[in-house]
Amino acid sequence: MARPVLALIVCATAAVAAPAWAQGQPAPAPQRPQIATTKVEGTDNVYVFRNGNHQSIFIVTRDGVIATDPVAYGRPQGGAAYVAEIRKVTDKPIKYLVYSHHHYDHIAGGHAFKEAGAKIIAHKRAKERLAVLADPATPLPDETFEKKRNLTLGGTTLELTYVGLNHSDSSIVMRLPKERLIFVVDFLPVASVPGRGMIDFYPLEAEQAIKQVLAMDWERLIPGHPGPGDRLGSKKDAQDQLTFLQDASDAVKVAAREGKCWEPAEKEVKLPKYEKWPGYENNLQFVTRRYCGLWGRGT
Ligand SMILES: [Zn+2]
């Protein structure tokens, strides 16, 4: 009696193990490399450096390189790997490293840049926060600014602007006026639902900040996390993210006034208009929680 049972188990295992593509489905996409450096289409000298699901930009000018966010949190060799990627493109000195805001998942790993001779620039509030926390992987900025700072190097200007509170109290907008590009980290994700970043988020002020970004002169937005299919954002994407936040705010306000913050609201609030955006299933609860803080607690 034992033999037929065994045969049945073997057959069942074989059926489960058969991959979908072997049954006529498309083959799975090859795995993405951990690190990739890509020149931004339509530019001569602007590159996106990606490490895992984080990315930043660097600009090569005739007098040196302006780099941004090392994106090396939890990756002790990540900063050196970034410098090595820059070295594949140019041997010009790395003059600046700009921090987008003070969160380690974007800015840990700066020592390799300091060793290469870069000066670190950030918003004043970023330095204040980093000084208190003293993370060994994150060197303090050498120079800070409050409202605006233009970095000009070898014929390229990178304009740094503080647009007030949004995601963190130290986020800046980096704009390349000639290329009509902006690099914005975490507070304007491209066609996706923000997640744990909502832990450090100022809901009312963020709307004003996004309106200021919309009023700037730019065409394409490079996000700090790759957008769907790695595409860059447009003004429509920025407007859509603002509308998403406003829709979430309105929905949670109703739930909050029915006494549903925190938990019932986190389970019940749905925004089906955005269900196709990456992160919808997993992240909407974080968005709801933050707006519950606002409308359910007044903070
Ligand atoms: Zn952040």
mmCIF file of C-alpha atoms and ligand atoms in Angstrom:
data_model
loop_
_atom_site.group_PDB
_atom_site.id
_atom_site.type_symbol
_atom_site.label_atom_id
_atom_site.label_comp_id
_atom_site.label_asym_id
_atom_site.label_seq_id
_atom_site.Cartn_x
_atom_site.Cartn_y
_atom_site.Cartn_z
ATOM 1 C CA MET A 1 0.000 0.000 0.000
ATOM 2 C CA ALA A 2 2.927 2.326 0.611
ATOM 3 C CA ARG A 3 4.106 2.539 -2.979
ATOM 4 C CA PRO A 4 1.085 4.187 -4.659
ATOM 5 C CA VAL A 5 0.942 6.852 -1.934
ATOM 6 C CA LEU A 6 4.599 7.736 -2.447
ATOM 7 C CA ALA A 7 4.089 8.006 -6.206
ATOM 8 C CA LEU A 8 1.198 10.378 -5.654
ATOM 9 C CA ILE A 9 3.333 12.661 -3.464
ATOM 10 C CA VAL A 10 6.126 12.765 -6.049
ATOM 11 C CA CYS A 11 3.664 13.736 -8.788
ATOM 12 C CA ALA A 12 2.112 16.467 -6.673
ATOM 13 C CA THR A 13 5.544 17.928 -5.839
ATOM 14 C CA ALA A 14 6.525 17.936 -9.497
ATOM 15 C CA ALA A 15 3.341 19.797 -10.454
ATOM 16 C CA VAL A 16 3.945 22.513 -7.815
ATOM 17 C CA ALA A 17 7.592 22.894 -8.772
ATOM 18 C CA ALA A 18 6.911 23.506 -12.498
ATOM 19 C CA PRO A 19 7.660 27.223 -13.047
ATOM 20 C CA ALA A 20 4.964 29.413 -14.564
ATOM 21 C CA TRP A 21 7.122 30.355 -17.564
ATOM 22 C CA ALA A 22 7.543 26.650 -18.413
ATOM 23 C CA GLN A 23 3.763 26.511 -18.842
ATOM 24 C CA GLY A 24 3.679 29.224 -21.460
ATOM 25 C CA GLN A 25 3.849 32.267 -19.142
ATOM 26 C CA PRO A 26 6.527 34.941 -19.736
ATOM 27 C CA ALA A 27 9.942 34.134 -18.209
ATOM 28 C CA PRO A 28 10.734 36.042 -14.986
ATOM 29 C CA ALA A 29 12.659 39.327 -15.368
ATOM 30 C CA PRO A 30 16.371 38.967 -14.605
ATOM 31 C CA GLN A 31 17.315 40.153 -11.103
ATOM 32 C CA ARG A 32 18.298 43.829 -10.883
ATOM 33 C CA PRO A 33 21.929 44.428 -9.959
ATOM 34 C CA GLN A 34 22.352 45.929 -6.469
ATOM 35 C CA ILE A 35 24.183 48.978 -7.848
ATOM 36 C CA ALA A 36 23.594 50.829 -11.115
ATOM 37 C CA THR A 37 24.787 54.146 -12.523
ATOM 38 C CA THR A 38 22.772 55.653 -15.354
ATOM 39 C CA LYS A 39 23.216 58.883 -17.275
ATOM 40 C CA VAL A 40 20.000 60.920 -17.258
ATOM 41 C CA GLU A 41 18.622 60.969 -20.792
ATOM 42 C CA GLY A 42 18.989 64.291 -22.545
ATOM 43 C CA THR A 43 21.846 65.511 -20.306
ATOM 44 C CA ASP A 44 25.633 65.526 -20.828
ATOM 45 C CA ASN A 45 26.701 65.198 -17.248
ATOM 46 C CA VAL A 46 23.927 64.227 -14.820
ATOM 47 C CA TYR A 47 23.923 60.662 -13.464
ATOM 48 C CA VAL A 48 21.651 58.638 -11.209
ATOM 49 C CA PHE A 49 23.443 56.326 -8.784
ATOM 50 C CA ARG A 50 21.167 53.575 -7.441
ATOM 51 C CA ASN A 51 21.988 51.222 -4.578
ATOM 52 C CA GLY A 52 19.125 48.788 -3.947
ATOM 53 C CA ASN A 53 15.921 50.778 -3.670
ATOM 54 C CA HIS A 54 17.624 54.114 -2.910
ATOM 55 C CA GLN A 55 19.138 56.510 -5.402
ATOM 56 C CA SER A 56 20.786 59.904 -5.739
ATOM 57 C CA ILE A 57 22.353 62.062 -8.421
ATOM 58 C CA PHE A 58 25.847 63.239 -9.240
ATOM 59 C CA ILE A 59 26.889 65.891 -11.712
ATOM 60 C CA VAL A 60 30.221 65.894 -13.516
ATOM 61 C CA THR A 61 31.516 69.357 -14.423
ATOM 62 C CA ARG A 62 34.780 70.425 -16.004
ATOM 63 C CA ASP A 63 36.118 71.459 -12.586
ATOM 64 C CA GLY A 64 34.907 68.529 -10.513
ATOM 65 C CA VAL A 65 31.951 66.515 -9.304
ATOM 66 C CA ILE A 66 28.937 67.454 -7.192
ATOM 67 C CA ALA A 67 27.574 64.311 -5.521
ATOM 68 C CA THR A 68 24.473 63.867 -3.373
ATOM 69 C CA ASP A 69 23.158 61.340 -0.804
ATOM 70 C CA PRO A 70 25.566 58.386 -0.270
ATOM 71 C CA VAL A 71 22.559 55.995 0.251
ATOM 72 C CA ALA A 72 24.674 53.532 2.271
ATOM 73 C CA TYR A 73 22.580 52.791 5.377
ATOM 74 C CA GLY A 74 23.472 49.279 6.609
ATOM 75 C CA ARG A 75 26.094 48.986 3.854
ATOM 76 C CA PRO A 76 29.539 49.739 5.297
ATOM 77 C CA GLN A 77 31.100 49.661 1.816
ATOM 78 C CA GLY A 78 28.264 51.583 0.135
ATOM 79 C CA GLY A 79 29.966 54.991 0.210
ATOM 80 C CA ALA A 80 33.175 53.582 -1.281
ATOM 81 C CA ALA A 81 31.135 51.744 -3.915
ATOM 82 C CA TYR A 82 29.479 55.049 -4.892
ATOM 83 C CA VAL A 83 32.851 56.817 -5.170
ATOM 84 C CA ALA A 84 34.091 53.887 -7.302
ATOM 85 C CA GLU A 85 31.099 54.325 -9.641
ATOM 86 C CA ILE A 86 31.917 58.040 -10.016
ATOM 87 C CA ARG A 87 35.523 57.064 -10.777
ATOM 88 C CA LYS A 88 34.313 54.924 -13.698
ATOM 89 C CA VAL A 89 32.887 58.110 -15.255
ATOM 90 C CA THR A 90 35.526 60.712 -14.380
ATOM 91 C CA ASP A 91 38.799 61.219 -12.527
ATOM 92 C CA LYS A 92 37.894 64.826 -11.647
ATOM 93 C CA PRO A 93 37.867 65.677 -7.918
ATOM 94 C CA ILE A 94 34.646 65.215 -5.933
ATOM 95 C CA LYS A 95 34.181 68.731 -4.596
ATOM 96 C CA TYR A 96 30.807 68.544 -2.870
ATOM 97 C CA LEU A 97 28.477 66.046 -1.243
ATOM 98 C CA VAL A 98 24.959 67.407 -0.646
ATOM 99 C CA TYR A 99 22.560 65.790 1.851
ATOM 100 C CA SER A 100 18.889 65.856 0.821
ATOM 101 C CA HIS A 101 17.726 65.654 4.470
ATOM 102 C CA HIS A 102 18.943 64.075 7.702
ATOM 103 C CA HIS A 103 17.545 60.506 7.389
ATOM 104 C CA TYR A 104 20.284 57.865 7.491
ATOM 105 C CA ASP A 105 18.759 55.592 4.864
ATOM 106 C CA HIS A 106 19.711 58.328 2.382
ATOM 107 C CA ILE A 107 22.832 59.933 3.835
ATOM 108 C CA ALA A 108 24.835 57.337 5.788
ATOM 109 C CA GLY A 109 28.154 56.535 4.122
ATOM 110 C CA GLY A 110 29.730 59.957 3.635
ATOM 111 C CA HIS A 111 33.236 59.136 4.931
ATOM 112 C CA ALA A 112 34.388 57.859 1.552
ATOM 113 C CA PHE A 113 33.449 61.239 0.057
ATOM 114 C CA LYS A 114 35.255 63.170 2.801
ATOM 115 C CA GLU A 115 38.352 61.043 2.191
ATOM 116 C CA ALA A 116 38.048 61.939 -1.509
ATOM 117 C CA GLY A 117 38.140 65.626 -0.476
ATOM 118 C CA ALA A 118 34.449 66.558 -0.727
ATOM 119 C CA LYS A 119 32.866 69.296 1.342
ATOM 120 C CA ILE A 120 29.501 68.260 2.796
ATOM 121 C CA ILE A 121 26.584 70.682 2.436
ATOM 122 C CA ALA A 122 23.167 70.352 4.101
ATOM 123 C CA HIS A 123 20.326 72.327 5.594
ATOM 124 C CA LYS A 124 21.079 73.877 8.993
ATOM 125 C CA ARG A 125 18.474 71.702 10.717
ATOM 126 C CA ALA A 126 20.074 68.532 9.301
ATOM 127 C CA LYS A 127 23.363 69.396 11.003
ATOM 128 C CA GLU A 128 21.631 70.147 14.298
ATOM 129 C CA ARG A 129 19.880 66.781 14.291
ATOM 130 C CA LEU A 130 22.925 64.815 13.112
ATOM 131 C CA ALA A 131 25.109 66.451 15.776
ATOM 132 C CA VAL A 132 22.819 65.200 18.561
ATOM 133 C CA LEU A 133 22.525 61.674 17.163
ATOM 134 C CA ALA A 134 26.238 61.273 16.268
ATOM 135 C CA ASP A 135 25.808 58.284 13.948
ATOM 136 C CA PRO A 136 29.322 56.947 13.235
ATOM 137 C CA ALA A 137 28.481 56.233 9.566
ATOM 138 C CA THR A 138 27.263 59.780 8.898
ATOM 139 C CA PRO A 139 29.791 62.635 8.962
ATOM 140 C CA LEU A 140 28.434 66.066 9.892
ATOM 141 C CA PRO A 141 27.991 68.715 7.211
ATOM 142 C CA ASP A 142 30.884 71.150 6.772
ATOM 143 C CA GLU A 143 28.608 73.946 5.598
ATOM 144 C CA THR A 144 24.935 74.635 6.108
ATOM 145 C CA PHE A 145 22.351 77.097 4.833
ATOM 146 C CA GLU A 146 18.875 78.169 5.846
ATOM 147 C CA LYS A 147 16.858 79.245 2.800
ATOM 148 C CA LYS A 148 18.889 79.011 -0.353
ATOM 149 C CA ARG A 149 22.358 78.172 -1.571
ATOM 150 C CA ASN A 150 23.658 77.980 -5.139
ATOM 151 C CA LEU A 151 26.547 75.630 -5.805
ATOM 152 C CA THR A 152 28.333 76.643 -8.978
ATOM 153 C CA LEU A 153 31.137 74.482 -10.306
ATOM 154 C CA GLY A 154 32.660 74.201 -13.767
ATOM 155 C CA GLY A 155 29.770 75.892 -15.570
ATOM 156 C CA THR A 156 26.987 74.006 -13.742
ATOM 157 C CA THR A 157 24.724 75.447 -11.065
ATOM 158 C CA LEU A 158 22.918 73.281 -8.556
ATOM 159 C CA GLU A 159 20.366 75.359 -6.701
ATOM 160 C CA LEU A 160 19.527 74.208 -3.160
ATOM 161 C CA THR A 161 16.239 75.495 -1.716
ATOM 162 C CA TYR A 162 14.528 74.912 1.600
ATOM 163 C CA VAL A 163 10.755 74.994 1.079
ATOM 164 C CA GLY A 164 9.772 74.569 4.733
ATOM 165 C CA LEU A 165 8.582 71.517 6.639
ATOM 166 C CA ASN A 166 7.427 68.497 4.654
ATOM 167 C CA HIS A 167 8.992 65.048 5.025
ATOM 168 C CA SER A 168 11.403 65.842 7.935
ATOM 169 C CA ASP A 169 12.315 69.385 8.911
ATOM 170 C CA SER A 170 15.535 69.379 6.877
ATOM 171 C CA SER A 171 14.500 68.359 3.339
ATOM 172 C CA ILE A 172 15.738 70.508 0.495
ATOM 173 C CA VAL A 173 14.961 70.685 -3.210
ATOM 174 C CA MET A 174 17.951 70.380 -5.540
ATOM 175 C CA ARG A 175 17.383 71.990 -8.917
ATOM 176 C CA LEU A 176 19.492 72.081 -12.057
ATOM 177 C CA PRO A 177 18.051 75.165 -13.814
ATOM 178 C CA LYS A 178 19.784 74.605 -17.148
ATOM 179 C CA GLU A 179 18.742 70.951 -17.331
ATOM 180 C CA ARG A 180 15.303 71.711 -15.838
ATOM 181 C CA LEU A 181 15.691 68.778 -13.453
ATOM 182 C CA ILE A 182 14.945 68.519 -9.746
ATOM 183 C CA PHE A 183 16.095 65.892 -7.249
ATOM 184 C CA VAL A 184 13.595 65.537 -4.410
ATOM 185 C CA VAL A 185 13.878 62.816 -1.795
ATOM 186 C CA ASP A 186 10.965 61.203 0.030
ATOM 187 C CA PHE A 187 8.453 64.031 0.009
ATOM 188 C CA LEU A 188 7.443 63.673 -3.653
ATOM 189 C CA PRO A 189 7.432 59.962 -4.515
ATOM 190 C CA VAL A 190 6.564 59.289 -8.163
ATOM 191 C CA ALA A 191 3.140 57.620 -8.555
ATOM 192 C CA SER A 192 3.495 55.617 -5.346
ATOM 193 C CA VAL A 193 2.057 55.624 -1.837
ATOM 194 C CA PRO A 194 4.502 56.854 0.825
ATOM 195 C CA GLY A 195 5.093 54.448 3.729
ATOM 196 C CA ARG A 196 7.159 54.599 6.911
ATOM 197 C CA GLY A 197 8.499 57.997 5.858
ATOM 198 C CA MET A 198 5.160 59.298 7.176
ATOM 199 C CA ILE A 199 6.618 58.842 10.684
ATOM 200 C CA ASP A 200 8.513 62.098 10.138
ATOM 201 C CA PHE A 201 6.008 64.146 8.163
ATOM 202 C CA TYR A 202 4.304 67.521 8.612
ATOM 203 C CA PRO A 203 0.935 67.170 6.847
ATOM 204 C CA LEU A 204 -0.264 70.771 6.628
ATOM 205 C CA GLU A 205 3.131 72.273 5.865
ATOM 206 C CA ALA A 206 3.911 69.578 3.269
ATOM 207 C CA GLU A 207 1.043 70.769 1.086
ATOM 208 C CA GLN A 208 2.502 74.265 1.040
ATOM 209 C CA ALA A 209 5.973 72.887 0.294
ATOM 210 C CA ILE A 210 4.712 70.846 -2.665
ATOM 211 C CA LYS A 211 2.928 73.926 -4.031
ATOM 212 C CA GLN A 212 6.245 75.783 -3.893
ATOM 213 C CA VAL A 213 7.935 72.964 -5.804
ATOM 214 C CA LEU A 214 5.165 73.046 -8.403
ATOM 215 C CA ALA A 215 5.778 76.781 -8.875
ATOM 216 C CA MET A 216 9.475 76.237 -9.671
ATOM 217 C CA ASP A 217 10.764 75.964 -13.233
ATOM 218 C CA TRP A 218 11.501 72.292 -13.984
ATOM 219 C CA GLU A 219 10.407 69.540 -16.284
ATOM 220 C CA ARG A 220 11.567 66.237 -14.765
ATOM 221 C CA LEU A 221 11.823 65.040 -11.172
ATOM 222 C CA ILE A 222 14.357 62.467 -10.008
ATOM 223 C CA PRO A 223 13.036 60.756 -6.864
ATOM 224 C CA GLY A 224 15.124 59.322 -3.988
ATOM 225 C CA HIS A 225 13.505 55.910 -4.528
ATOM 226 C CA PRO A 226 13.098 54.614 -8.084
ATOM 227 C CA GLY A 227 9.680 55.338 -9.553
ATOM 228 C CA PRO A 228 7.568 52.735 -11.367
ATOM 229 C CA GLY A 229 9.717 51.275 -14.160
ATOM 230 C CA ASP A 230 12.499 53.690 -13.105
ATOM 231 C CA ARG A 231 10.708 56.548 -14.783
ATOM 232 C CA LEU A 232 11.297 60.141 -13.726
ATOM 233 C CA GLY A 233 8.442 62.299 -12.453
ATOM 234 C CA SER A 234 6.645 65.198 -14.101
ATOM 235 C CA LYS A 235 4.718 68.171 -12.752
ATOM 236 C CA LYS A 236 1.608 66.031 -13.137
ATOM 237 C CA ASP A 237 3.156 63.434 -10.816
ATOM 238 C CA ALA A 238 3.905 66.130 -8.240
ATOM 239 C CA GLN A 239 0.336 67.433 -8.511
ATOM 240 C CA ASP A 240 -0.986 63.844 -8.236
ATOM 241 C CA GLN A 241 0.997 63.270 -5.037
ATOM 242 C CA LEU A 242 -0.414 66.495 -3.588
ATOM 243 C CA THR A 243 -3.933 65.387 -4.542
ATOM 244 C CA PHE A 244 -3.292 61.965 -2.985
ATOM 245 C CA LEU A 245 -2.253 63.563 0.308
ATOM 246 C CA GLN A 246 -5.280 65.852 0.243
ATOM 247 C CA ASP A 247 -7.611 62.902 -0.496
ATOM 248 C CA ALA A 248 -6.042 60.903 2.347
ATOM 249 C CA SER A 249 -6.348 63.894 4.663
ATOM 250 C CA ASP A 250 -10.043 64.398 3.805
ATOM 251 C CA ALA A 251 -10.858 60.701 4.281
ATOM 252 C CA VAL A 252 -9.069 60.442 7.621
ATOM 253 C CA LYS A 253 -10.648 63.698 8.838
ATOM 254 C CA VAL A 254 -14.092 62.104 8.455
ATOM 255 C CA ALA A 255 -12.979 58.931 10.270
ATOM 256 C CA ALA A 256 -11.279 60.957 13.013
ATOM 257 C CA ARG A 257 -14.399 62.977 13.735
ATOM 258 C CA GLU A 258 -16.299 59.687 14.092
ATOM 259 C CA GLY A 259 -13.803 58.749 16.817
ATOM 260 C CA LYS A 260 -12.083 56.090 14.696
ATOM 261 C CA CYS A 261 -8.425 57.045 15.186
ATOM 262 C CA TRP A 262 -6.183 55.108 15.544
ATOM 263 C CA GLU A 263 -7.072 51.517 14.798
ATOM 264 C CA PRO A 264 -10.504 51.411 13.149
ATOM 265 C CA ALA A 265 -9.413 54.169 10.778
ATOM 266 C CA GLU A 266 -6.203 52.333 9.845
ATOM 267 C CA LYS A 267 -8.294 49.305 8.887
ATOM 268 C CA GLU A 268 -11.242 51.088 7.283
ATOM 269 C CA VAL A 269 -9.849 54.041 5.305
ATOM 270 C CA LYS A 270 -9.466 53.089 1.636
ATOM 271 C CA LEU A 271 -8.573 55.241 -1.358
ATOM 272 C CA PRO A 272 -9.414 52.976 -4.324
ATOM 273 C CA LYS A 273 -8.459 55.703 -6.807
ATOM 274 C CA TYR A 274 -4.819 54.910 -5.907
ATOM 275 C CA GLU A 275 -4.990 51.116 -5.632
ATOM 276 C CA LYS A 276 -2.732 50.659 -8.663
ATOM 277 C CA TRP A 277 0.091 52.721 -7.124
ATOM 278 C CA PRO A 278 2.968 50.651 -5.733
ATOM 279 C CA GLY A 279 2.765 50.570 -1.942
ATOM 280 C CA TYR A 280 -1.030 50.939 -1.780
ATOM 281 C CA GLU A 281 -1.663 47.682 0.129
ATOM 282 C CA ASN A 282 1.231 47.939 2.565
ATOM 283 C CA ASN A 283 1.648 51.677 3.052
ATOM 284 C CA LEU A 284 -1.812 53.203 3.262
ATOM 285 C CA GLN A 285 -1.952 52.359 6.990
ATOM 286 C CA PHE A 286 1.090 54.604 7.629
ATOM 287 C CA VAL A 287 -0.525 57.460 5.747
ATOM 288 C CA THR A 288 -3.746 56.988 7.726
ATOM 289 C CA ARG A 289 -1.827 56.846 11.013
ATOM 290 C CA ARG A 290 -0.109 60.139 10.309
ATOM 291 C CA TYR A 291 -3.352 61.890 9.375
ATOM 292 C CA CYS A 292 -4.983 60.354 12.469
ATOM 293 C CA GLY A 293 -2.275 62.186 14.406
ATOM 294 C CA LEU A 294 -3.457 65.399 12.792
ATOM 295 C CA TRP A 295 -7.246 65.036 12.740
ATOM 296 C CA GLY A 296 -7.659 62.623 15.664
ATOM 297 C CA ARG A 297 -5.194 64.203 18.084
ATOM 298 C CA GLY A 298 -4.481 67.682 16.773
ATOM 299 C CA THR A 299 -0.801 67.191 16.096
HETATM 300 ZN ZN ZN B 1 13.443 60.421 4.670
#
